[in-house]
CSV table of C-alpha atoms in Angstrom, one decimal:
chain,number,residue,atom,x,y,z
W,1,MET,CA,30.4,30.3,31.0
W,2,ALA,CA,27.3,32.0,30.6
W,3,GLU,CA,26.7,35.2,28.5
W,4,GLN,CA,26.4,38.4,30.5
W,5,PRO,CA,24.5,41.4,29.8
W,6,GLU,CA,26.5,44.5,29.2
W,7,GLY,CA,23.5,46.8,29.4
W,8,GLY,CA,20.3,48.2,30.6
W,9,ALA,CA,18.4,47.4,34.1
W,10,THR,CA,17.4,44.8,35.5
W,11,GLU,CA,14.0,43.5,36.6
W,12,LEU,CA,12.6,41.4,38.8
W,13,GLN,CA,9.2,40.8,38.4
W,14,GLY,CA,6.6,41.0,41.9
W,15,VAL,CA,10.1,42.4,44.1
W,16,PRO,CA,9.2,45.6,46.2
W,17,GLY,CA,11.5,48.1,46.1
W,18,ARG,CA,13.2,50.5,44.0
W,19,PRO,CA,13.4,50.4,40.1
W,20,GLY,CA,15.7,47.9,38.7
W,21,VAL,CA,19.5,48.1,39.0
W,22,ASP,CA,22.0,48.6,36.1
W,23,VAL,CA,24.3,46.1,35.1
W,24,TRP,CA,28.0,48.6,35.2
W,25,PRO,CA,29.6,49.0,32.3
W,26,ARG,CA,32.6,47.1,31.7
W,27,LEU,CA,35.3,49.7,30.0
W,28,ALA,CA,38.4,47.7,29.8
W,29,SER,CA,39.7,43.7,30.9
W,30,ASP,CA,42.9,41.9,30.8
W,31,VAL,CA,43.8,38.5,31.8
W,32,LEU,CA,45.8,37.8,35.0
W,33,GLY,CA,46.5,34.5,35.2
W,34,ASP,CA,45.2,31.3,33.3
W,35,PHE,CA,45.4,28.5,35.8
W,36,GLU,CA,43.7,25.0,33.6
W,37,ILE,CA,40.5,25.1,35.4
W,38,PHE,CA,39.7,28.9,35.6
W,39,ARG,CA,41.5,32.3,34.3
W,40,VAL,CA,41.3,35.8,36.6
W,41,ARG,CA,40.4,38.3,34.9
W,42,ARG,CA,40.1,42.2,35.7
W,43,ASP,CA,37.7,44.5,35.0
W,44,ARG,CA,37.1,48.1,34.5
W,45,VAL,CA,33.9,48.8,35.2
W,46,ARG,CA,32.0,52.3,36.1
W,47,SER,CA,29.2,52.1,38.7
W,48,PRO,CA,26.0,53.6,37.1
W,49,ARG,CA,25.0,55.2,40.5
W,50,THR,CA,28.2,57.0,41.5
W,51,GLY,CA,30.1,57.1,37.8
W,52,ALA,CA,33.3,55.9,40.1
W,53,VAL,CA,36.0,53.4,37.7
W,54,LEU,CA,36.7,50.2,40.1
W,55,GLU,CA,38.4,47.2,39.3
W,56,ARG,CA,36.2,44.2,39.9
W,57,HIS,CA,38.4,40.9,39.9
W,58,VAL,CA,36.4,37.6,38.0
W,59,LEU,CA,37.1,34.3,37.9
W,60,GLU,CA,36.1,32.4,34.5
W,61,VAL,CA,35.4,29.0,35.3
W,62,PRO,CA,33.9,26.5,32.3
W,63,ASP,CA,29.6,26.1,32.6
W,64,TRP,CA,29.4,22.9,35.3
W,65,VAL,CA,26.4,20.6,35.4
W,66,ASN,CA,24.9,18.6,38.3
W,67,VAL,CA,23.0,15.9,38.0
W,68,VAL,CA,19.7,13.8,40.0
W,69,PRO,CA,20.3,10.2,39.2
W,70,VAL,CA,17.0,8.9,40.1
W,71,THR,CA,16.9,4.9,39.7
W,72,ARG,CA,14.1,2.7,38.0
W,73,ASP,CA,13.1,1.8,41.8
W,74,GLY,CA,13.4,5.7,42.8
W,75,ARG,CA,16.2,6.2,44.5
W,76,ILE,CA,18.9,8.6,44.3
W,77,VAL,CA,22.4,8.2,43.4
W,78,LEU,CA,25.0,9.8,45.1
W,79,VAL,CA,28.4,10.0,45.0
W,80,GLU,CA,31.2,10.4,48.1
W,81,GLN,CA,34.5,11.8,47.3
W,82,PHE,CA,37.4,13.8,48.9
W,83,ARG,CA,37.6,17.2,47.6
W,84,HIS,CA,41.1,19.5,48.4
W,85,GLY,CA,39.9,22.7,49.0
W,86,THR,CA,38.0,21.6,51.8
W,87,ARG,CA,40.5,19.2,53.0
W,88,ALA,CA,36.9,16.6,53.7
W,89,VAL,CA,35.1,14.0,52.2
W,90,THR,CA,31.8,14.9,51.0
W,91,ILE,CA,28.7,13.5,49.9
W,92,GLU,CA,27.2,15.0,46.5
W,93,LEU,CA,25.2,14.6,43.1
W,94,PRO,CA,27.5,13.4,40.3
W,95,ALA,CA,28.8,16.5,38.7
W,96,GLY,CA,31.1,17.8,36.2
W,97,ILE,CA,32.4,19.9,33.2
W,98,VAL,CA,30.1,21.4,29.8
W,99,GLU,CA,32.7,21.5,27.4
W,100,PRO,CA,32.4,24.7,24.8
W,101,GLY,CA,28.7,24.4,23.0
W,102,GLU,CA,27.7,20.4,24.4
W,103,ASP,CA,24.1,20.3,25.7
W,104,PRO,CA,24.0,20.0,29.5
W,105,CYS,CA,22.0,17.1,29.2
W,106,VAL,CA,24.6,15.4,27.2
W,107,ALA,CA,27.5,16.3,29.8
W,108,GLY,CA,25.4,15.4,32.8
W,109,LEU,CA,25.0,11.6,31.3
W,110,ARG,CA,28.3,11.2,30.2
W,111,GLU,CA,29.2,12.3,34.0
W,112,LEU,CA,27.4,10.3,35.8
W,113,GLU,CA,28.7,7.1,33.7
W,114,GLU,CA,32.0,8.1,34.1
W,115,GLU,CA,31.8,8.6,38.2
W,116,THR,CA,29.0,6.1,39.1
W,117,GLY,CA,28.4,3.4,36.4
W,118,TYR,CA,25.1,4.5,35.9
W,119,ARG,CA,23.7,5.1,32.9
W,120,ALA,CA,19.9,6.5,32.0
W,121,ALA,CA,18.6,6.5,28.5
W,122,ALA,CA,17.8,10.1,28.1
W,123,GLY,CA,18.3,13.8,30.4
W,124,ARG,CA,16.1,16.5,31.8
W,125,LEU,CA,17.2,19.9,31.8
W,126,LEU,CA,15.5,21.3,35.1
W,127,GLY,CA,17.2,24.7,34.5
W,128,PHE,CA,20.5,26.5,35.9
W,129,VAL,CA,21.9,27.4,39.3
W,130,GLU,CA,24.4,30.1,39.1
W,131,PRO,CA,27.4,28.7,41.7
W,132,ASN,CA,28.8,32.2,42.6
W,133,PRO,CA,27.8,35.2,40.9
W,134,ALA,CA,30.0,37.9,42.9
W,135,LEU,CA,33.5,36.7,41.4
W,136,GLN,CA,32.1,33.8,39.0
W,137,ASP,CA,30.9,34.5,35.0
W,138,ASN,CA,29.9,30.8,35.0
W,139,ARG,CA,26.6,28.6,35.8
W,140,SER,CA,25.8,24.7,36.9
W,141,ALA,CA,22.9,23.1,35.0
W,142,VAL,CA,20.6,20.3,36.9
W,143,VAL,CA,19.7,17.9,34.8
W,144,LEU,CA,17.3,14.9,35.6
W,145,ALA,CA,17.9,11.4,34.6
W,146,GLU,CA,15.5,9.2,35.2
W,147,GLY,CA,15.4,5.2,35.3
W,148,CYS,CA,19.3,5.0,35.9
W,149,VAL,CA,20.8,1.6,35.8
W,150,PRO,CA,24.4,0.1,36.8
W,151,ASP,CA,26.2,-0.6,33.4
W,152,GLY,CA,29.0,-1.5,35.5
W,153,ARG,CA,31.3,0.7,33.0
W,154,ALA,CA,32.4,3.7,35.6
W,155,ALA,CA,35.1,5.7,34.1
W,156,PRO,CA,36.6,8.1,37.2
W,157,ASP,CA,39.2,10.5,36.2
W,158,GLU,CA,43.2,10.0,37.7
W,159,GLY,CA,42.7,11.8,40.0
W,160,GLU,CA,39.2,10.9,41.6
W,161,ASP,CA,38.5,8.1,44.0
W,162,VAL,CA,34.6,8.2,44.1
W,163,ARG,CA,32.2,5.6,46.3
W,164,VAL,CA,29.0,5.3,44.3
W,165,ARG,CA,26.1,5.7,47.5
W,166,VAL,CA,22.2,4.7,46.7
W,167,VAL,CA,19.9,6.0,49.2
W,168,GLU,CA,16.0,6.8,49.2
W,169,PRO,CA,15.0,10.4,48.4
W,170,ALA,CA,14.1,10.6,52.3
W,171,THR,CA,17.9,10.0,52.9
W,172,VAL,CA,18.8,13.1,50.7
W,173,ARG,CA,16.4,15.3,52.5
W,174,GLU,CA,18.1,14.5,55.6
W,175,LEU,CA,21.8,14.4,55.1
W,176,ILE,CA,20.9,17.6,53.6
W,177,ALA,CA,19.5,18.7,56.8
W,178,ARG,CA,21.9,16.9,59.4
W,179,GLY,CA,24.5,19.4,57.5
W,180,VAL,CA,26.1,15.5,56.5
W,181,ILE,CA,25.2,17.5,52.5
W,182,ARG,CA,27.4,21.0,52.4
W,183,HIS,CA,28.2,20.6,48.7
W,184,ALA,CA,26.1,24.7,47.9
W,185,ILE,CA,25.7,23.3,44.5
W,186,THR,CA,24.1,20.0,45.4
W,187,ILE,CA,21.5,21.2,47.8
W,188,ALA,CA,20.5,23.9,44.9
W,189,ALA,CA,20.7,20.7,42.6
W,190,TRP,CA,18.2,18.6,44.7
W,191,TYR,CA,15.7,21.9,46.1
W,192,ARG,CA,15.2,22.8,41.8
W,193,TYR,CA,15.1,19.0,41.3
W,194,GLU,CA,12.1,19.3,44.5
W,195,LEU,CA,10.6,22.2,43.1
W,196,TRP,CA,9.7,20.1,39.8
W,197,ALA,CA,8.8,16.9,41.6
W,198,ALA,CA,5.9,19.3,43.2
W,199,GLY,CA,5.0,20.4,40.0
W,200,LEU,CA,6.7,23.9,40.5
W,201,GLY,CA,9.8,24.0,38.0
């Protein structure tokens, strides 16, 4: 889980508006439930603006990694799989959990090989996104894996049924534009990659 500040004001340079918003002090916390892949935490917090003491609920979730795998001929490795939350088949970038203390690049290359059977010699960390800061405390790393080659050693988890799709970058853009790729973190990771490719990230 990402470290979160506990005090002080945030400043967004170059963003017009009133002075930075203060971080809400956390007065107390307790865990309401532990569900293996996330915990539900209840915080008592104080509004810096009104002084009101309120309850807020947070999902404590492990950090994640999303991988942008680029093959030696410049194509992109995607995965197609069933997602239980939406009860739908999705097309996504390979992704997984970052273990506590683990380098996101190491985690990303491991997940890439396990899900797709593709490997890369090294990963490049492009940055992080926060999946849902209103409710979750985690962040998701975006890792670029260049020069990916198939090694035939895919080892999906028992609960996974993954199909690998290797497509041109233009096809990824088209699938996003058409609403075929709808996974928010995949789209965010792809945008982070596009910024990097344009020399902006």
